[in-house]
mmCIF file of C-alpha atoms in Angstrom:
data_model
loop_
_atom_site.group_PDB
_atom_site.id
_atom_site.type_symbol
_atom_site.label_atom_id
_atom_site.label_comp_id
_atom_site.label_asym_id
_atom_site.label_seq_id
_atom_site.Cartn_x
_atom_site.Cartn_y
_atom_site.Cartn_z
ATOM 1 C CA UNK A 1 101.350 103.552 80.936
ATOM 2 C CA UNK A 2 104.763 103.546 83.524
ATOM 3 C CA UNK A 3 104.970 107.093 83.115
ATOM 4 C CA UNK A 4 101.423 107.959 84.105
ATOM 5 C CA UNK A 5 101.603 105.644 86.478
ATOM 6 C CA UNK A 6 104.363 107.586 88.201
ATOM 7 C CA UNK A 7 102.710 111.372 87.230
ATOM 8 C CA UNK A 8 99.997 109.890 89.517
ATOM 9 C CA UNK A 9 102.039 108.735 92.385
ATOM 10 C CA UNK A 10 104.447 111.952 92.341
ATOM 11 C CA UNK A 11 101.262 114.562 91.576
ATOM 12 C CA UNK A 12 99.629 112.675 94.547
ATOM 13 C CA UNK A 13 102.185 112.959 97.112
ATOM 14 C CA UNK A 14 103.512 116.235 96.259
ATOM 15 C CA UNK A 15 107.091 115.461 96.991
ATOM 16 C CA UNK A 16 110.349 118.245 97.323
ATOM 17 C CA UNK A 17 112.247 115.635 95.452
ATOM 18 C CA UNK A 18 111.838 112.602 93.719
ATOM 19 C CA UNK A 19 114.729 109.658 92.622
ATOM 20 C CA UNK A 20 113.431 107.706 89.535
ATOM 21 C CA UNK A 21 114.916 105.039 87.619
ATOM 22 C CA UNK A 22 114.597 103.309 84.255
ATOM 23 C CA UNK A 23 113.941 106.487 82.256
ATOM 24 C CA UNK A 24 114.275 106.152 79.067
ATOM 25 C CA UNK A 25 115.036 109.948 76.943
ATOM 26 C CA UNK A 26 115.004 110.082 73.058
ATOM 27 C CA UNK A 27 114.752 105.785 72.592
ATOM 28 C CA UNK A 28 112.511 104.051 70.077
ATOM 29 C CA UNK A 29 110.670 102.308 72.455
ATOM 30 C CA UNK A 30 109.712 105.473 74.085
ATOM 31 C CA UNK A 31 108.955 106.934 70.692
ATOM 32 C CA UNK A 32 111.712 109.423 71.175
ATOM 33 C CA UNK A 33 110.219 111.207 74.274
ATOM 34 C CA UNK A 34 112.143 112.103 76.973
ATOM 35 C CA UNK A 35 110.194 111.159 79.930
ATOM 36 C CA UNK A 36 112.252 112.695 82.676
ATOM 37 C CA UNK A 37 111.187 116.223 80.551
ATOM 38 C CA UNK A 38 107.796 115.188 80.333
ATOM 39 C CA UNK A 39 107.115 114.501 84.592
ATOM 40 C CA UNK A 40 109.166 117.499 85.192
ATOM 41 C CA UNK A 41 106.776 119.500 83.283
ATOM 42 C CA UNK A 42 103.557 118.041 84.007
ATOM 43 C CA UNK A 43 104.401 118.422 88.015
ATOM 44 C CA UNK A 44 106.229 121.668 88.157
ATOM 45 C CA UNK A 45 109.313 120.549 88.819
ATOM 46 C CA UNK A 46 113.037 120.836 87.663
ATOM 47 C CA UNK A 47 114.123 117.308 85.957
ATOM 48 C CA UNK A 48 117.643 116.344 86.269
ATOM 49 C CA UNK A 49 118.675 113.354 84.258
ATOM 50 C CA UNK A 50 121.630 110.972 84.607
ATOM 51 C CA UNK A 51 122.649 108.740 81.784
ATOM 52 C CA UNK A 52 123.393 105.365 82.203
ATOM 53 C CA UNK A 53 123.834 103.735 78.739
ATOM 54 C CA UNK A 54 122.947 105.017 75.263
ATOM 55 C CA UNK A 55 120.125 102.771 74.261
ATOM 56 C CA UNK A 56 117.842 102.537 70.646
ATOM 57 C CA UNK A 57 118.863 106.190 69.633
ATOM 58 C CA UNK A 58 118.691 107.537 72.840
ATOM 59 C CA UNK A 59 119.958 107.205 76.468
ATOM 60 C CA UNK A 60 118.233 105.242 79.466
ATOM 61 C CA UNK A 61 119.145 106.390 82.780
ATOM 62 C CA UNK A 62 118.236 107.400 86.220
ATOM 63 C CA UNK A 63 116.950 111.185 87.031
ATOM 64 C CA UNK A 64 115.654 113.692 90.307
ATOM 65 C CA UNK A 65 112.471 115.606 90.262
ATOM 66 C CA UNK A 66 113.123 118.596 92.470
ATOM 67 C CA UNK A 67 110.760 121.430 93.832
ATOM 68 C CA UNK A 68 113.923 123.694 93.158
ATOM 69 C CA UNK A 69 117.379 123.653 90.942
ATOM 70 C CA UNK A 70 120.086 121.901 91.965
ATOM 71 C CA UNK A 71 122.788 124.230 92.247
ATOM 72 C CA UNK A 72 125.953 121.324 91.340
ATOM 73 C CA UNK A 73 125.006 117.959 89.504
ATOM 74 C CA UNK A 74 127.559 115.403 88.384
ATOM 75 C CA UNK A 75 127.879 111.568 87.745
ATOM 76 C CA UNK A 76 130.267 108.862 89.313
ATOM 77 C CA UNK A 77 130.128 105.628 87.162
ATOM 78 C CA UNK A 78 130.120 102.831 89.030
ATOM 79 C CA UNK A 79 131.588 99.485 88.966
ATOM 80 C CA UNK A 80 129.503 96.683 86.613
ATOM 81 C CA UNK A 81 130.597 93.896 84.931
ATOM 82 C CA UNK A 82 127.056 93.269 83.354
ATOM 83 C CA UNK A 83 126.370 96.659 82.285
ATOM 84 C CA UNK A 84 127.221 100.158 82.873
ATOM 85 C CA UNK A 85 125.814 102.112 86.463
ATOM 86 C CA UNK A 86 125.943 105.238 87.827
ATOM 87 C CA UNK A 87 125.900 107.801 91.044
ATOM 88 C CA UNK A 88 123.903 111.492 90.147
ATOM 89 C CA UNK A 89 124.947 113.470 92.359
ATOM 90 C CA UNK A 90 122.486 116.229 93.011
ATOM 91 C CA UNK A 91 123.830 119.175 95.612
ATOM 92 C CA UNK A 92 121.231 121.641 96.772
ATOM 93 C CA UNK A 93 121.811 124.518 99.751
ATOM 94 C CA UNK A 94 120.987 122.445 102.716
ATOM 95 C CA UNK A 95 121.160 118.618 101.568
ATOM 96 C CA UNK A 96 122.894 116.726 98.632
ATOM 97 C CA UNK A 97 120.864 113.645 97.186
ATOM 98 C CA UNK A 98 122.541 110.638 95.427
ATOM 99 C CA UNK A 99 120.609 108.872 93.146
ATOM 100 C CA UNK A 100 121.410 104.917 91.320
ATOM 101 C CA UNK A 101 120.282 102.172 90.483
ATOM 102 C CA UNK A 102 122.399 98.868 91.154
ATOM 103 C CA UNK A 103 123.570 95.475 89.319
ATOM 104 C CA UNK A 104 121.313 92.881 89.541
ATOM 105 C CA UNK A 105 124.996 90.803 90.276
ATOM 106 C CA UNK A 106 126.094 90.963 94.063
ATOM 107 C CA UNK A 107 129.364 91.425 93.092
ATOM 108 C CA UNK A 108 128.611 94.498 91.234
ATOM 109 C CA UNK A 109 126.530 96.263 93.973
ATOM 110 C CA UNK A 110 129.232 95.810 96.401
ATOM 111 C CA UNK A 111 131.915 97.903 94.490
ATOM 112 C CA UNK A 112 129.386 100.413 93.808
ATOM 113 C CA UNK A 113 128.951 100.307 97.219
ATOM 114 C CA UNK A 114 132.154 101.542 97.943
ATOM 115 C CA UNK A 115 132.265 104.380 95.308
ATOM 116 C CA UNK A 116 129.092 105.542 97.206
ATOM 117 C CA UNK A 117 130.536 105.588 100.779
ATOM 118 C CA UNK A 118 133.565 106.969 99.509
ATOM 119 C CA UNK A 119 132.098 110.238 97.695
ATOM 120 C CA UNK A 120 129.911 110.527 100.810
ATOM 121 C CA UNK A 121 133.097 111.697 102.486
ATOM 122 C CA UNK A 122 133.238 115.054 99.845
ATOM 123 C CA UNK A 123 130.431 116.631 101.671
ATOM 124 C CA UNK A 124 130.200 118.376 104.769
ATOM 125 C CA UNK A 125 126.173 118.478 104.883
ATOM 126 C CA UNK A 126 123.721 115.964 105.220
ATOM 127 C CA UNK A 127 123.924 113.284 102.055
ATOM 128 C CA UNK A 128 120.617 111.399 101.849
ATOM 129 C CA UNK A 129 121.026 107.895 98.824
ATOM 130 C CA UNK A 130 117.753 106.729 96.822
ATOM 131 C CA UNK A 131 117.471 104.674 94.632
ATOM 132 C CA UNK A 132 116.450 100.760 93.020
ATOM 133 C CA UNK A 133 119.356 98.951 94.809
ATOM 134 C CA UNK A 134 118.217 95.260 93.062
ATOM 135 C CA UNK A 135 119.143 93.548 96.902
ATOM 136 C CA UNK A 136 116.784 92.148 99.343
ATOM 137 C CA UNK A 137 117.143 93.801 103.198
ATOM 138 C CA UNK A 138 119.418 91.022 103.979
ATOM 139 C CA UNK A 139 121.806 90.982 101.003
ATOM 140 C CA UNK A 140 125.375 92.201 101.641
ATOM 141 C CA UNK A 141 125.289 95.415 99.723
ATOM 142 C CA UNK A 142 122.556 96.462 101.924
ATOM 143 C CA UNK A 143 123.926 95.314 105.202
ATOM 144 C CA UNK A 144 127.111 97.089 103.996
ATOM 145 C CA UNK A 145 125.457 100.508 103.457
ATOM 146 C CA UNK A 146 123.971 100.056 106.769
ATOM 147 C CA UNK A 147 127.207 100.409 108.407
ATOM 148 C CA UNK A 148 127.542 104.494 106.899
ATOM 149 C CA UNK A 149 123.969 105.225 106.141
ATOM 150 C CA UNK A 150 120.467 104.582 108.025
ATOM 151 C CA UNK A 151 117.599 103.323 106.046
ATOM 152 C CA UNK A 152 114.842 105.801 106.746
ATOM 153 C CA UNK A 153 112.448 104.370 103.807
ATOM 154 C CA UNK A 154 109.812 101.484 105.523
ATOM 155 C CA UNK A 155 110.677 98.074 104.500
ATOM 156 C CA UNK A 156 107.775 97.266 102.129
ATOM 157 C CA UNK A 157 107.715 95.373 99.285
ATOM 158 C CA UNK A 158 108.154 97.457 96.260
ATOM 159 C CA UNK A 159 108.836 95.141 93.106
ATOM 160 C CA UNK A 160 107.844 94.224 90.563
ATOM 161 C CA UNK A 161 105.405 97.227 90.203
ATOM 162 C CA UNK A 162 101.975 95.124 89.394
ATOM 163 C CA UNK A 163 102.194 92.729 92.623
ATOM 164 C CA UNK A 164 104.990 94.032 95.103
ATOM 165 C CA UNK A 165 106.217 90.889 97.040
ATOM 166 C CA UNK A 166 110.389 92.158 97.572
ATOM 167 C CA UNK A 167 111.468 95.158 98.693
ATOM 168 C CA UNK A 168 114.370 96.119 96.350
ATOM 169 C CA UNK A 169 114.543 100.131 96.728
ATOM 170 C CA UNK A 170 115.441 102.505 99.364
ATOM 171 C CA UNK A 171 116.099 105.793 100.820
ATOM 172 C CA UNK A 172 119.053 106.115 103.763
ATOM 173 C CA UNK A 173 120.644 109.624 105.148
ATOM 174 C CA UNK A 174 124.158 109.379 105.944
ATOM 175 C CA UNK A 175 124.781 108.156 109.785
ATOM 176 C CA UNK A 176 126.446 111.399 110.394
ATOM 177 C CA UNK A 177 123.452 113.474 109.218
ATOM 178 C CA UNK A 178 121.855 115.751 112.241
ATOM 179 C CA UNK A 179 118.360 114.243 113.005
ATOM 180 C CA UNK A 180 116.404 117.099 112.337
ATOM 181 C CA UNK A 181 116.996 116.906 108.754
ATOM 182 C CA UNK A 182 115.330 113.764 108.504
#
């Protein structure tokens, strides 16, 4: 049901890119599908998937849709007490695009905030960062990220899924990022 749910959204929007989260790829629950594959081919578009733990036979992570290839992609784990997170990193000609998803502990989504603003600084063009960030507008990781990067996603509330009353993910560019790329 999630995953049509999402073929929907992404076939009616007709994105260049897409950051998703909570994909699951080979598990049981999934029945050993790898859903990433599966949107990737049903829209056209090139799926790249980031692992986050290995979970019931098979690996739940986070993964971009993409019109084209990236031409690099690589992880940075990130700091988690509670469970393993990650960065995918996803560098394409003009733009790079980091995708996560964060700790539900604020303690967590801090440090992982500063692996983030720290590999921002290995790239000379415009970074943009997407992603389910588990923190309110007002929460410190947030306000932190807003000192490097500028939210350019509306503040609306997008969890949980059925009745959205908290707005929990985002898209920012990197402050240094030219305008016009936005």
């Amino acid at each position: 049901m999630l995953q049509c749910i999402r073929l929907r959204v992404i076939a009616a929007q007709q994105p260049d890119l897409a950051a998703l989260q909570e994909l699951d790829r080979g598990t049981r629950r999934s029945a050993g599908r790898d859903v990433l594959q599966e949107l990737a081919d049903a829209t056209g578009m090139t799926g790249t998937y980031g692992q986050t733990i290995p979970y019931q036979g098979g690996a739940y992570g986070i993964g971009v849709l993409s019109r084209l290839p990236p031409l690099r992609v690589y992880q940075r784990p990130l700091a988690c007490a509670a469970e393993p997170r990650t960065l995918l990193v996803c560098e394409f000609d003009a733009f790079v695009l980091f995708c996560t998803h964060l700790s539900l502990v604020a303690e967590s989504r801090a440090a992982a905030v500063a692996v983030i603003n720290r590999e921002r600084g290995a790239f000379k063009k415009p970074v943009f960062l997407a992603g389910d960030f588990n923190a309110a507008p007002d929460a410190g990781a947030i306000r932190a990220l807003e000192t490097a990067w500028r939210r350019i996603s509306p503040l609306e509330p997008t969890f949980p899924a059925d009745k959205p009353n908290v707005t929990i993910d985002y898209l920012f560019v990197a402050n240094d990022a030219p305008v016009e790329t936005i």
